[in-house]
XYZ file of N, CA and C in Angstrom:
117
model
N -9.550 6.929 -8.344
C -8.974 8.129 -7.712
C -7.454 8.015 -7.711
N -6.773 8.936 -8.346
C -5.297 8.876 -8.387
C -4.699 9.087 -7.005
N -3.643 8.361 -6.721
C -2.977 8.504 -5.422
C -1.739 9.364 -5.594
N -1.535 10.283 -4.672
C -0.357 11.146 -4.728
C 0.480 10.885 -3.486
N 1.554 10.123 -3.642
C 2.394 9.795 -2.502
C 3.432 10.885 -2.271
N 3.613 11.302 -1.034
C 4.604 12.337 -0.733
C 6.026 11.811 -0.947
N 6.912 12.696 -1.334
C 8.306 12.304 -1.532
C 9.014 12.308 -0.185
N 9.671 11.208 0.148
C 10.353 11.111 1.439
C 11.442 12.171 1.521
N 11.457 12.911 2.619
C 12.486 13.917 2.809
C 12.068 15.302 2.335
N 10.949 15.377 1.615
C 10.502 16.691 1.142
C 10.103 17.562 2.330
N 9.424 16.954 3.292
C 9.026 17.670 4.510
C 9.484 16.849 5.713
N 10.775 16.938 6.058
C 11.341 16.100 7.128
C 10.547 16.194 8.425
N 10.051 17.379 8.767
C 9.361 17.543 10.040
C 7.987 16.871 10.013
N 7.522 16.477 8.830
C 6.217 15.821 8.726
C 6.342 14.320 8.449
N 7.573 13.801 8.359
C 7.756 12.389 8.016
C 6.960 11.468 8.932
N 6.974 11.754 10.234
C 6.259 10.893 11.176
C 4.771 10.870 10.888
N 4.201 12.043 10.667
C 2.766 12.129 10.381
C 2.462 11.502 9.029
N 3.313 11.770 8.049
C 3.100 11.215 6.711
C 3.084 9.698 6.770
N 4.005 9.104 7.519
C 4.066 7.647 7.617
C 2.796 7.096 8.248
N 2.342 7.738 9.314
C 1.133 7.265 9.996
C -0.081 7.329 9.070
N -0.141 8.370 8.246
C -1.302 8.543 7.367
C -1.238 7.596 6.170
N -0.052 7.414 5.591
C 0.061 6.672 4.337
C 0.344 5.189 4.501
N 0.817 4.747 5.677
C 1.121 3.327 5.846
C -0.087 2.445 5.520
N -1.285 2.724 6.074
C -2.450 1.884 5.750
C -2.782 1.927 4.260
N -2.685 3.098 3.653
C -2.986 3.225 2.226
C -1.958 2.453 1.405
N -0.697 2.527 1.794
C 0.356 1.811 1.082
C 0.127 0.308 1.194
N -0.293 -0.168 2.362
C -0.570 -1.591 2.539
C -1.676 -2.033 1.594
N -2.700 -1.212 1.449
C -3.816 -1.556 0.566
C -3.350 -1.624 -0.881
N -2.558 -0.646 -1.292
C -2.059 -0.627 -2.669
C -1.181 -1.841 -2.917
N -0.338 -2.193 -1.950
C 0.547 -3.347 -2.102
C -0.265 -4.620 -2.282
N -1.325 -4.783 -1.495
C -2.163 -5.974 -1.606
C -2.819 -6.036 -2.985
N -3.240 -4.880 -3.500
C -3.876 -4.855 -4.815
C -2.863 -5.206 -5.906
N -1.626 -4.739 -5.751
C -0.601 -4.996 -6.758
C -0.130 -6.446 -6.721
N -0.359 -7.142 -5.600
C 0.075 -8.534 -5.497
C -0.559 -9.393 -6.586
N -1.752 -9.030 -7.029
C -2.441 -9.814 -8.054
C -2.059 -9.373 -9.464
N -1.259 -8.333 -9.554
C -0.869 -7.813 -10.868
C 0.538 -8.262 -11.239
N 1.079 -7.700 -12.307
C 2.434 -8.056 -12.746
C 3.486 -7.556 -11.761
N 4.573 -8.285 -11.657
C 5.646 -7.862 -10.754
C 6.346 -6.651 -11.352
N 6.655 -5.675 -10.505
C 7.313 -4.469 -11.003
C 8.810 -4.561 -10.759
């Protein structure tokens, strides 16, 4: 499933909600990338 990350600053009034929703997903992606090549 492709991930679509919001662009920071695109919806300033939603930044707080966006962070709360995407932080766990970002952590998961980061852990998965740890086993891959360094970017």
